[in-house]
Tab-separated table of C-alpha atoms in Angstrom:
chain	number	residue	atom	x	y	z
A	246	UNK	CA	-39.358	-38.568	-82.244
A	247	UNK	CA	-37.276	-41.732	-81.861
A	248	UNK	CA	-38.208	-44.395	-79.364
A	249	UNK	CA	-35.165	-43.660	-77.164
A	250	UNK	CA	-35.898	-39.947	-77.063
A	251	UNK	CA	-39.563	-40.582	-76.367
A	252	UNK	CA	-38.534	-42.937	-73.557
A	253	UNK	CA	-36.320	-40.241	-72.007
A	254	UNK	CA	-39.114	-37.687	-72.191
A	255	UNK	CA	-41.576	-40.118	-70.595
A	256	UNK	CA	-39.140	-40.979	-67.817
A	257	UNK	CA	-38.433	-37.324	-67.113
A	258	UNK	CA	-42.112	-36.493	-67.168
A	259	UNK	CA	-42.849	-39.335	-64.785
A	260	UNK	CA	-40.116	-38.160	-62.442
A	261	UNK	CA	-41.269	-34.541	-62.498
A	262	UNK	CA	-44.773	-35.685	-61.572
A	263	UNK	CA	-43.390	-37.797	-58.725
A	264	UNK	CA	-41.259	-35.116	-57.117
A	265	UNK	CA	-43.233	-31.919	-57.773
A	266	UNK	CA	-45.863	-32.470	-55.025
A	267	UNK	CA	-43.171	-32.981	-52.401
A	268	UNK	CA	-40.649	-30.186	-53.021
A	269	UNK	CA	-42.177	-27.788	-50.477
A	270	UNK	CA	-42.205	-30.414	-47.728
A	271	UNK	CA	-38.748	-31.691	-48.599
A	272	UNK	CA	-37.431	-28.153	-48.296
A	273	UNK	CA	-39.177	-27.624	-44.938
A	274	UNK	CA	-37.731	-30.923	-43.701
A	275	UNK	CA	-34.264	-29.999	-44.948
A	276	UNK	CA	-34.475	-26.583	-43.281
A	277	UNK	CA	-35.097	-28.151	-39.900
A	278	UNK	CA	-32.309	-30.674	-40.439
A	279	UNK	CA	-29.666	-28.228	-41.644
A	280	UNK	CA	-30.812	-24.958	-40.002
A	281	UNK	CA	-29.322	-23.083	-42.977
A	282	UNK	CA	-31.356	-21.952	-45.987
A	283	UNK	CA	-28.570	-22.504	-48.521
A	284	UNK	CA	-27.779	-25.951	-47.170
A	285	UNK	CA	-31.460	-26.859	-47.222
A	286	UNK	CA	-31.692	-25.958	-50.921
A	287	UNK	CA	-28.549	-28.012	-51.566
A	288	UNK	CA	-30.125	-30.980	-49.806
A	289	UNK	CA	-33.263	-30.754	-51.921
A	290	UNK	CA	-31.248	-30.471	-55.131
A	291	UNK	CA	-29.059	-33.444	-54.250
A	292	UNK	CA	-32.170	-35.378	-53.244
A	293	UNK	CA	-33.699	-34.734	-56.668
A	294	UNK	CA	-30.526	-35.828	-58.448
A	295	UNK	CA	-30.140	-39.026	-56.424
A	296	UNK	CA	-33.797	-39.836	-56.801
A	297	UNK	CA	-33.502	-39.392	-60.562
A	298	UNK	CA	-30.518	-41.722	-60.701
A	299	UNK	CA	-32.320	-44.406	-58.699
A	300	UNK	CA	-35.787	-43.914	-60.198
A	301	UNK	CA	-35.817	-47.337	-61.793
A	302	UNK	CA	-35.500	-48.871	-58.330
A	303	UNK	CA	-38.800	-47.344	-57.155
A	304	UNK	CA	-41.200	-50.201	-57.756
A	305	UNK	CA	-44.302	-48.661	-56.199
A	306	UNK	CA	-44.907	-44.997	-56.911
A	307	UNK	CA	-47.240	-44.815	-53.918
A	308	UNK	CA	-44.079	-45.042	-51.829
A	309	UNK	CA	-42.528	-42.013	-53.535
A	310	UNK	CA	-43.012	-39.665	-50.613
A	311	UNK	CA	-41.259	-41.891	-48.073
A	312	UNK	CA	-38.598	-42.717	-50.673
A	313	UNK	CA	-37.825	-39.033	-51.250
A	314	UNK	CA	-37.764	-38.226	-47.552
A	315	UNK	CA	-35.397	-41.141	-46.948
A	316	UNK	CA	-33.008	-39.809	-49.569
A	317	UNK	CA	-33.248	-36.270	-48.162
A	318	UNK	CA	-32.538	-37.498	-44.639
A	319	UNK	CA	-29.500	-39.456	-45.821
A	320	UNK	CA	-28.164	-36.466	-47.774
A	321	UNK	CA	-28.585	-34.152	-44.789
A	322	UNK	CA	-26.928	-36.611	-42.421
A	323	UNK	CA	-23.839	-36.762	-44.643
A	324	UNK	CA	-23.110	-33.151	-43.803
A	325	UNK	CA	-21.064	-32.989	-40.635
A	326	UNK	CA	-21.722	-29.266	-40.307
A	327	UNK	CA	-25.461	-29.858	-40.117
A	328	UNK	CA	-24.960	-32.520	-37.504
A	329	UNK	CA	-22.824	-30.154	-35.460
A	330	UNK	CA	-25.493	-27.448	-35.491
A	331	UNK	CA	-28.103	-29.646	-33.874
A	332	UNK	CA	-28.305	-29.310	-30.164
A	333	UNK	CA	-30.636	-30.178	-27.355
A	334	UNK	CA	-31.724	-27.159	-25.426
A	335	UNK	CA	-34.072	-28.642	-22.901
A	336	UNK	CA	-33.797	-30.858	-19.843
A	337	UNK	CA	-35.748	-33.907	-20.967
A	338	UNK	CA	-36.211	-35.323	-17.481
A	339	UNK	CA	-37.594	-32.057	-16.182
A	340	UNK	CA	-39.957	-31.799	-19.133
A	341	UNK	CA	-41.258	-35.316	-18.617
A	342	UNK	CA	-41.874	-34.528	-14.975
A	343	UNK	CA	-43.754	-31.414	-16.039
A	344	UNK	CA	-45.817	-33.556	-18.401
A	345	UNK	CA	-46.718	-35.877	-15.561
A	346	UNK	CA	-47.984	-32.915	-13.556
A	347	UNK	CA	-50.049	-31.854	-16.550
A	348	UNK	CA	-51.771	-35.217	-16.918
A	349	UNK	CA	-52.364	-35.474	-13.192
A	350	UNK	CA	-54.938	-32.750	-13.631
A	351	UNK	CA	-58.509	-34.050	-13.762
A	352	UNK	CA	-59.418	-31.304	-16.239
A	353	UNK	CA	-57.165	-30.908	-19.263
A	354	UNK	CA	-59.583	-28.523	-20.966
A	355	UNK	CA	-57.579	-25.397	-20.131
A	356	UNK	CA	-54.371	-27.129	-21.222
A	357	UNK	CA	-55.867	-28.200	-24.504
A	358	UNK	CA	-57.069	-24.651	-25.052
A	359	UNK	CA	-53.577	-23.425	-24.257
A	360	UNK	CA	-52.081	-25.788	-26.841
A	361	UNK	CA	-54.621	-24.733	-29.444
A	362	UNK	CA	-53.662	-21.093	-28.947
A	363	UNK	CA	-49.929	-21.676	-29.424
A	364	UNK	CA	-48.594	-19.807	-32.435
A	365	UNK	CA	-46.880	-21.524	-35.349
A	366	UNK	CA	-43.644	-19.826	-34.258
A	367	UNK	CA	-44.004	-21.265	-30.733
A	368	UNK	CA	-44.569	-24.746	-32.165
A	369	UNK	CA	-41.542	-24.380	-34.468
A	370	UNK	CA	-39.385	-23.210	-31.567
A	371	UNK	CA	-40.634	-26.081	-29.413
A	372	UNK	CA	-39.720	-28.565	-32.170
A	373	UNK	CA	-36.262	-26.987	-32.363
A	374	UNK	CA	-35.750	-27.303	-28.631
A	375	UNK	CA	-36.533	-30.980	-28.031
A	376	UNK	CA	-34.048	-33.735	-28.885
A	377	UNK	CA	-33.536	-34.282	-32.592
A	378	UNK	CA	-34.752	-37.891	-32.675
A	379	UNK	CA	-38.124	-36.975	-31.151
A	380	UNK	CA	-38.577	-33.799	-33.197
A	381	UNK	CA	-37.935	-35.539	-36.534
A	382	UNK	CA	-40.336	-38.392	-35.786
A	383	UNK	CA	-43.136	-36.009	-34.756
A	384	UNK	CA	-42.452	-33.745	-37.725
A	385	UNK	CA	-42.541	-36.603	-40.240
A	386	UNK	CA	-45.887	-37.829	-38.933
A	387	UNK	CA	-47.748	-34.716	-37.839
A	388	UNK	CA	-46.413	-32.279	-40.453
A	389	UNK	CA	-45.668	-34.484	-43.430
A	390	UNK	CA	-48.301	-37.238	-42.984
A	391	UNK	CA	-45.972	-40.203	-43.182
A	392	UNK	CA	-47.118	-43.461	-41.644
A	393	UNK	CA	-45.121	-45.062	-38.815
A	394	UNK	CA	-43.729	-47.739	-41.128
A	395	UNK	CA	-42.624	-45.053	-43.595
A	396	UNK	CA	-40.972	-43.045	-40.823
A	397	UNK	CA	-39.091	-46.156	-39.734
A	398	UNK	CA	-37.835	-46.479	-43.302
A	399	UNK	CA	-36.829	-42.811	-43.527
A	400	UNK	CA	-34.975	-42.744	-40.221
A	401	UNK	CA	-33.596	-46.265	-40.482
A	402	UNK	CA	-34.958	-47.381	-37.096
A	403	UNK	CA	-37.346	-50.136	-35.958
A	404	UNK	CA	-41.094	-49.520	-35.952
A	405	UNK	CA	-41.201	-49.724	-32.154
A	406	UNK	CA	-38.636	-46.944	-31.936
A	407	UNK	CA	-40.816	-44.708	-34.089
A	408	UNK	CA	-43.803	-45.448	-31.829
A	409	UNK	CA	-41.822	-44.500	-28.761
A	410	UNK	CA	-40.269	-41.367	-30.293
A	411	UNK	CA	-43.575	-39.934	-31.472
A	412	UNK	CA	-45.247	-40.568	-28.138
A	413	UNK	CA	-42.391	-39.077	-26.108
A	414	UNK	CA	-41.878	-36.279	-28.609
A	415	UNK	CA	-45.459	-35.096	-28.221
A	416	UNK	CA	-45.202	-35.320	-24.426
A	417	UNK	CA	-42.134	-33.108	-24.520
A	418	UNK	CA	-43.786	-30.662	-26.907
A	419	UNK	CA	-46.841	-30.443	-24.639
A	420	UNK	CA	-44.609	-29.718	-21.690
A	421	UNK	CA	-42.571	-27.100	-23.584
A	422	UNK	CA	-45.652	-25.343	-24.935
A	423	UNK	CA	-47.507	-25.445	-21.660
A	424	UNK	CA	-44.436	-24.140	-19.902
A	425	UNK	CA	-44.014	-21.274	-22.404
A	426	UNK	CA	-47.621	-20.310	-21.959
A	427	UNK	CA	-47.208	-20.418	-18.178
A	428	UNK	CA	-44.246	-18.051	-18.429
A	429	UNK	CA	-46.361	-15.782	-20.600
A	430	UNK	CA	-48.957	-15.737	-17.817
A	431	UNK	CA	-51.743	-17.771	-19.352
A	432	UNK	CA	-53.826	-18.519	-16.348
A	433	UNK	CA	-54.285	-21.196	-13.702
A	434	UNK	CA	-53.595	-24.083	-16.011
A	435	UNK	CA	-50.111	-22.745	-16.441
A	436	UNK	CA	-49.428	-22.287	-12.768
A	437	UNK	CA	-48.273	-25.228	-10.724
A	438	UNK	CA	-46.187	-26.523	-13.584
A	439	UNK	CA	-42.946	-25.242	-12.257
A	440	UNK	CA	-40.757	-27.562	-10.291
A	441	UNK	CA	-41.686	-27.868	-6.656
A	442	UNK	CA	-45.218	-26.551	-7.051
A	443	UNK	CA	-48.143	-28.753	-6.081
A	444	UNK	CA	-49.920	-30.553	-8.922
A	445	UNK	CA	-53.186	-28.892	-10.014
B	74	UNK	CA	-59.341	-59.885	-22.507
B	75	UNK	CA	-56.060	-59.502	-20.604
B	76	UNK	CA	-55.752	-55.961	-19.227
B	77	UNK	CA	-52.890	-53.837	-20.490
B	78	UNK	CA	-50.332	-52.743	-17.856
B	79	UNK	CA	-50.430	-49.012	-17.270
B	80	UNK	CA	-46.811	-48.343	-18.249
B	81	UNK	CA	-47.281	-50.247	-21.492
B	82	UNK	CA	-50.528	-48.407	-22.177
B	83	UNK	CA	-48.849	-45.017	-21.714
B	84	UNK	CA	-46.253	-45.833	-24.371
B	85	UNK	CA	-48.914	-46.700	-26.933
B	86	UNK	CA	-51.205	-43.693	-26.617
B	87	UNK	CA	-49.604	-41.871	-29.543
B	88	UNK	CA	-49.873	-44.890	-31.815
B	89	UNK	CA	-53.470	-45.431	-30.706
B	90	UNK	CA	-54.340	-41.838	-31.530
B	91	UNK	CA	-52.711	-42.187	-34.963
B	92	UNK	CA	-54.524	-45.410	-35.819
B	93	UNK	CA	-51.298	-47.376	-35.956
B	94	UNK	CA	-52.262	-50.189	-33.562
B	95	UNK	CA	-53.663	-53.463	-34.834
B	96	UNK	CA	-57.234	-54.270	-33.820
B	97	UNK	CA	-56.720	-56.522	-30.817
B	98	UNK	CA	-54.088	-54.321	-29.148
B	99	UNK	CA	-56.148	-51.223	-29.849
B	100	UNK	CA	-59.133	-52.850	-28.133
B	101	UNK	CA	-57.106	-53.696	-25.049
B	102	UNK	CA	-55.779	-50.152	-24.890
B	103	UNK	CA	-59.269	-48.724	-25.305
B	104	UNK	CA	-60.343	-50.748	-22.298
B	105	UNK	CA	-57.474	-49.356	-20.246
B	106	UNK	CA	-58.131	-45.743	-21.301
B	107	UNK	CA	-61.790	-46.060	-20.270
B	108	UNK	CA	-60.660	-47.001	-16.774
B	109	UNK	CA	-57.637	-44.687	-16.372
B	110	UNK	CA	-58.055	-40.948	-15.853
B	111	UNK	CA	-54.349	-40.159	-16.296
B	112	UNK	CA	-54.250	-41.956	-19.611
B	113	UNK	CA	-57.323	-40.052	-20.766
B	114	UNK	CA	-55.554	-36.809	-19.854
B	115	UNK	CA	-52.369	-37.897	-21.584
B	116	UNK	CA	-54.338	-38.870	-24.710
B	117	UNK	CA	-56.044	-35.460	-24.731
B	118	UNK	CA	-52.660	-33.733	-24.604
B	119	UNK	CA	-51.344	-35.934	-27.431
B	120	UNK	CA	-54.397	-34.966	-29.482
B	121	UNK	CA	-53.856	-31.280	-28.734
B	122	UNK	CA	-50.179	-31.341	-29.681
B	123	UNK	CA	-50.860	-33.258	-32.885
B	124	UNK	CA	-53.613	-30.854	-33.940
B	125	UNK	CA	-51.427	-27.831	-33.345
B	126	UNK	CA	-48.361	-29.285	-35.030
B	127	UNK	CA	-50.423	-30.313	-38.043
B	128	UNK	CA	-51.544	-26.739	-38.551
B	129	UNK	CA	-48.006	-25.325	-38.872
B	130	UNK	CA	-47.846	-24.052	-42.459
B	131	UNK	CA	-45.375	-25.423	-44.995
B	132	UNK	CA	-44.029	-22.471	-47.003
B	133	UNK	CA	-43.860	-22.963	-50.771
B	134	UNK	CA	-40.440	-23.414	-52.344
B	135	UNK	CA	-39.257	-20.467	-54.413
B	136	UNK	CA	-39.377	-20.404	-58.198
B	137	UNK	CA	-35.592	-20.067	-58.098
B	138	UNK	CA	-35.321	-23.427	-56.350
B	139	UNK	CA	-37.667	-25.056	-58.850
B	140	UNK	CA	-35.567	-23.601	-61.668
B	141	UNK	CA	-32.441	-24.890	-59.999
B	142	UNK	CA	-33.880	-28.398	-59.688
B	143	UNK	CA	-34.921	-28.373	-63.343
B	144	UNK	CA	-31.430	-27.261	-64.367
B	145	UNK	CA	-29.807	-29.982	-62.279
B	146	UNK	CA	-32.031	-32.655	-63.795
B	147	UNK	CA	-31.398	-31.295	-67.288
B	148	UNK	CA	-27.697	-31.654	-66.614
B	149	UNK	CA	-28.230	-35.237	-65.472
B	150	UNK	CA	-30.105	-36.153	-68.632
B	151	UNK	CA	-27.403	-34.531	-70.774
B	152	UNK	CA	-24.760	-36.477	-68.884
B	153	UNK	CA	-26.646	-39.699	-69.556
B	154	UNK	CA	-26.562	-38.950	-73.268
B	155	UNK	CA	-22.847	-38.068	-73.212
B	156	UNK	CA	-20.415	-40.826	-74.289
B	157	UNK	CA	-18.374	-40.002	-71.194
B	158	UNK	CA	-21.271	-40.978	-68.993
B	159	UNK	CA	-22.164	-39.393	-65.671
B	160	UNK	CA	-19.342	-37.942	-63.601
B	161	UNK	CA	-19.135	-38.995	-59.990
B	162	UNK	CA	-20.819	-36.680	-57.553
B	163	UNK	CA	-20.621	-36.733	-53.808
B	164	UNK	CA	-20.878	-33.011	-53.074
B	165	UNK	CA	-24.170	-31.429	-52.149
B	166	UNK	CA	-23.859	-29.005	-55.068
B	167	UNK	CA	-24.381	-30.836	-58.361
B	168	UNK	CA	-21.937	-30.042	-61.108
B	169	UNK	CA	-23.477	-30.402	-64.571
B	170	UNK	CA	-21.536	-32.719	-66.853
B	171	UNK	CA	-20.073	-31.233	-70.003
B	172	UNK	CA	-18.420	-33.003	-72.911
B	173	UNK	CA	-14.982	-34.405	-72.167
B	174	UNK	CA	-13.245	-31.825	-74.358
B	175	UNK	CA	-14.727	-29.074	-72.209
B	176	UNK	CA	-13.408	-30.597	-68.984
B	177	UNK	CA	-9.975	-30.985	-70.567
B	178	UNK	CA	-9.954	-27.299	-71.517
B	179	UNK	CA	-11.137	-26.278	-68.084
B	180	UNK	CA	-8.272	-28.212	-66.526
B	181	UNK	CA	-5.827	-26.570	-68.931
B	182	UNK	CA	-7.030	-23.150	-67.854
B	183	UNK	CA	-5.316	-23.574	-64.535
B	184	UNK	CA	-2.066	-23.460	-66.489
B	185	UNK	CA	-3.143	-20.996	-69.164
B	186	UNK	CA	-4.268	-18.354	-66.697
B	187	UNK	CA	-0.959	-18.509	-64.869
B	188	UNK	CA	0.941	-17.618	-68.032
B	189	UNK	CA	1.484	-14.013	-69.154
B	190	UNK	CA	-1.658	-12.905	-70.875
B	191	UNK	CA	-1.826	-11.745	-74.441
B	192	UNK	CA	-2.610	-8.063	-75.054
B	193	UNK	CA	-6.182	-6.949	-74.567
B	194	UNK	CA	-8.667	-8.181	-77.104
B	195	UNK	CA	-8.406	-6.307	-80.400
B	196	UNK	CA	-11.698	-4.671	-81.343
B	197	UNK	CA	-11.521	-6.238	-84.777
B	198	UNK	CA	-11.173	-9.738	-83.380
B	199	UNK	CA	-13.939	-9.144	-80.823
B	200	UNK	CA	-16.376	-7.897	-83.417
B	201	UNK	CA	-15.980	-10.974	-85.551
B	202	UNK	CA	-16.236	-13.538	-82.720
B	203	UNK	CA	-19.094	-15.990	-83.043
B	204	UNK	CA	-22.030	-15.380	-80.723
B	205	UNK	CA	-23.383	-18.668	-79.349
B	206	UNK	CA	-26.962	-18.883	-78.008
B	207	UNK	CA	-25.881	-18.098	-74.448
B	208	UNK	CA	-24.246	-14.852	-75.580
B	209	UNK	CA	-27.155	-13.880	-77.843
B	210	UNK	CA	-29.456	-14.444	-74.865
B	211	UNK	CA	-27.253	-12.218	-72.711
B	212	UNK	CA	-27.327	-9.427	-75.304
B	213	UNK	CA	-31.092	-9.742	-75.582
B	214	UNK	CA	-31.593	-9.642	-71.833
B	215	UNK	CA	-29.251	-6.665	-71.492
B	216	UNK	CA	-31.191	-4.635	-74.071
B	217	UNK	CA	-34.516	-5.563	-72.492
B	218	UNK	CA	-33.357	-4.522	-69.027
B	219	UNK	CA	-31.712	-1.222	-69.993
B	220	UNK	CA	-34.752	-0.286	-72.097
B	221	UNK	CA	-37.021	-0.574	-69.057
B	222	UNK	CA	-36.837	-0.084	-65.330
B	223	UNK	CA	-34.034	-1.815	-63.523
B	224	UNK	CA	-35.100	-4.547	-61.093
B	225	UNK	CA	-35.167	-3.392	-57.503
B	226	UNK	CA	-32.183	-2.872	-55.228
B	227	UNK	CA	-30.077	-5.862	-54.280
B	228	UNK	CA	-31.836	-6.666	-50.992
B	229	UNK	CA	-31.430	-10.425	-50.991
B	230	UNK	CA	-28.166	-11.385	-52.715
B	231	UNK	CA	-28.213	-14.639	-50.755
B	232	UNK	CA	-31.236	-15.719	-52.805
B	233	UNK	CA	-29.309	-15.616	-56.090
B	234	UNK	CA	-28.190	-18.844	-57.788
B	235	UNK	CA	-24.560	-17.759	-57.264
B	236	UNK	CA	-23.444	-15.782	-54.266
B	237	UNK	CA	-20.963	-12.958	-54.399
B	238	UNK	CA	-20.886	-9.829	-56.556
B	239	UNK	CA	-19.002	-10.605	-59.800
B	240	UNK	CA	-17.314	-7.221	-60.331
B	241	UNK	CA	-14.871	-5.773	-57.867
B	242	UNK	CA	-13.358	-2.791	-59.651
B	243	UNK	CA	-13.835	0.479	-57.808
B	244	UNK	CA	-15.375	2.272	-60.769
B	245	UNK	CA	-18.442	-0.001	-60.944
B	246	UNK	CA	-21.291	0.595	-58.482
B	247	UNK	CA	-23.867	-2.164	-57.982
B	248	UNK	CA	-27.407	-0.936	-58.574
B	249	UNK	CA	-29.474	-4.115	-58.418
B	250	UNK	CA	-29.284	-7.890	-58.654
B	251	UNK	CA	-31.819	-10.505	-59.620
B	252	UNK	CA	-32.249	-14.033	-60.873
B	253	UNK	CA	-32.910	-14.549	-64.550
B	254	UNK	CA	-32.397	-17.357	-67.045
B	255	UNK	CA	-30.130	-17.789	-70.043
B	256	UNK	CA	-30.890	-20.782	-72.221
B	257	UNK	CA	-33.316	-21.978	-69.546
B	258	UNK	CA	-30.727	-22.093	-66.786
B	259	UNK	CA	-30.920	-19.871	-63.685
B	260	UNK	CA	-28.231	-17.178	-63.597
B	261	UNK	CA	-27.506	-14.258	-61.299
B	262	UNK	CA	-27.637	-10.851	-62.939
B	263	UNK	CA	-26.020	-7.722	-61.480
B	264	UNK	CA	-26.544	-4.244	-62.908
B	265	UNK	CA	-23.730	-1.760	-62.336
B	266	UNK	CA	-23.331	1.898	-63.072
B	267	UNK	CA	-19.954	2.443	-64.683
B	268	UNK	CA	-19.108	5.997	-65.616
B	269	UNK	CA	-22.246	7.223	-67.366
B	270	UNK	CA	-23.656	3.893	-68.475
B	271	UNK	CA	-25.145	0.590	-67.292
B	272	UNK	CA	-23.270	-2.667	-67.572
B	273	UNK	CA	-24.780	-6.009	-66.572
B	274	UNK	CA	-22.768	-8.951	-65.323
B	275	UNK	CA	-24.348	-12.402	-65.694
B	276	UNK	CA	-23.016	-15.144	-63.448
B	277	UNK	CA	-23.749	-18.430	-65.204
B	278	UNK	CA	-23.205	-22.104	-64.387
B	279	UNK	CA	-19.764	-23.382	-65.313
B	280	UNK	CA	-21.206	-25.974	-67.678
B	281	UNK	CA	-23.271	-23.408	-69.554
B	282	UNK	CA	-20.296	-21.074	-69.855
B	283	UNK	CA	-17.990	-23.725	-71.272
B	284	UNK	CA	-20.573	-25.385	-73.474
B	285	UNK	CA	-19.915	-23.395	-76.702
B	286	UNK	CA	-16.671	-24.377	-78.446
B	287	UNK	CA	-15.938	-20.741	-79.382
B	288	UNK	CA	-15.952	-19.764	-75.703
B	289	UNK	CA	-13.715	-22.704	-74.715
B	290	UNK	CA	-11.232	-21.920	-77.458
B	291	UNK	CA	-11.125	-18.202	-76.631
B	292	UNK	CA	-10.595	-18.851	-72.921
B	293	UNK	CA	-7.900	-21.396	-73.639
B	294	UNK	CA	-6.175	-18.983	-76.015
B	295	UNK	CA	-6.528	-15.676	-74.184
B	296	UNK	CA	-8.092	-16.350	-70.796
B	297	UNK	CA	-11.363	-14.713	-71.851
B	298	UNK	CA	-14.013	-14.539	-74.544
B	299	UNK	CA	-15.248	-11.382	-76.278
B	300	UNK	CA	-17.819	-10.528	-78.924
B	301	UNK	CA	-19.855	-7.601	-80.209
B	302	UNK	CA	-23.415	-7.021	-81.296
B	303	UNK	CA	-23.996	-3.549	-82.679
B	304	UNK	CA	-22.810	-1.015	-80.120
B	305	UNK	CA	-22.779	-3.492	-77.244
B	306	UNK	CA	-19.848	-5.674	-76.326
B	307	UNK	CA	-19.577	-8.740	-74.148
B	308	UNK	CA	-16.579	-10.129	-72.326
B	309	UNK	CA	-16.645	-13.435	-70.480
B	310	UNK	CA	-14.235	-15.174	-68.167
B	311	UNK	CA	-14.262	-18.249	-65.924
B	312	UNK	CA	-14.372	-17.867	-62.138
B	313	UNK	CA	-14.247	-20.754	-59.638
B	314	UNK	CA	-17.344	-22.890	-60.336
B	315	UNK	CA	-19.016	-20.380	-62.654
B	316	UNK	CA	-18.579	-18.110	-65.645
B	317	UNK	CA	-19.101	-14.355	-65.844
B	318	UNK	CA	-20.416	-12.489	-68.887
B	319	UNK	CA	-20.332	-8.706	-68.759
B	320	UNK	CA	-22.392	-6.824	-71.319
B	321	UNK	CA	-22.252	-3.084	-71.930
B	322	UNK	CA	-21.732	-0.247	-74.345
B	323	UNK	CA	-17.981	-0.116	-73.767
B	324	UNK	CA	-14.737	-1.448	-75.174
B	325	UNK	CA	-13.979	-5.075	-74.261
B	326	UNK	CA	-10.814	-4.128	-72.401
B	327	UNK	CA	-12.818	-1.702	-70.245
B	328	UNK	CA	-15.411	-4.358	-69.447
B	329	UNK	CA	-12.670	-6.857	-68.631
B	330	UNK	CA	-10.991	-4.346	-66.330
B	331	UNK	CA	-14.103	-4.272	-64.101
B	332	UNK	CA	-13.578	-7.793	-62.661
């Protein structure tokens, strides 16, 4: 095998090893960004192609995960249709007020138990319902294990913005999940969360 | 140590939980948390949300997607070896590069297909047409499928590499569809019942379809390609961003009439 051919094989092998561990997570990320299965697959394919073309620019392979997610995010954001599908379904101010009532409780044990019993579907729906910027930051850290500095690189925002978005995102998720459980009738910890009710 | 203001402390609870604060700031925040019941509650809720979110499963990507990625990267490496270099690509769907002569023929098809077509393919000409690897693979797959049980009913056509049933003629009834590979590239296969026999239509990537010179020349000359292998015949034609190969025990003009 000639040197050039061997070089191509090595480069392709190196790339396959870099991307293979991340395909599942890239697809999950793309699904939440595009909200369409076909578009999500397109995003992952385009991500792979762009990553291949810019492979020589990746100096530290330990940064591969953040690098791939950054490319995927950029690809998804280029699609105006995907941007149009995103929508905020919740009243953020009301949710933050609900969160404040939650933390005013001296005993968060029942609330923590309520969160632990939330189904994966409820968590997914809660992520879908909070503002996009908070949901993506929480997803990248809690689901995909990226560090704050990596998330800042993926989303193209300052580190302080990531810190704020993750903190607020989790507050909103807690309020959404606790509220859902209250509606489902999950006990005293759920009552008193609705607007106008006294804090527990 | 200077105490941390409550509002500032509240903003940093998530970062504290995630180990993202540098030592000195983390120490100051720890001091505040020890003295603030609301912050302890808020931290507990952050911990609960993080634990639950972390446990949401990440479904595995399908083998079809992995095959699609491999095909796209194969196309990129072929394009890098081509003298024409890599074509520009801004669309989400990657188009595999093919030699320049193939693109020129494809462009000419827009004119060729608008012209009156030549008579249907003569059986003699079809039988002598060269069978490139793609076509031999299609014949082989056809024989394997018709010799065994057909894949299940077409429940998830949206999962195929190419959407849309390839044959529209009223005499062909779709029995099943599945993803298979020809020459290592993912293709959509559709089995139809036509009269008393099975025909299979393979929807292949445009680049794969136009890769063999004999196919390009036939399409440029007559708008379609045809060949034979024993009793079976194949007819192929271009369609939008793909190619269609129909294999069956029938005359080429009958297979072509099913589109």
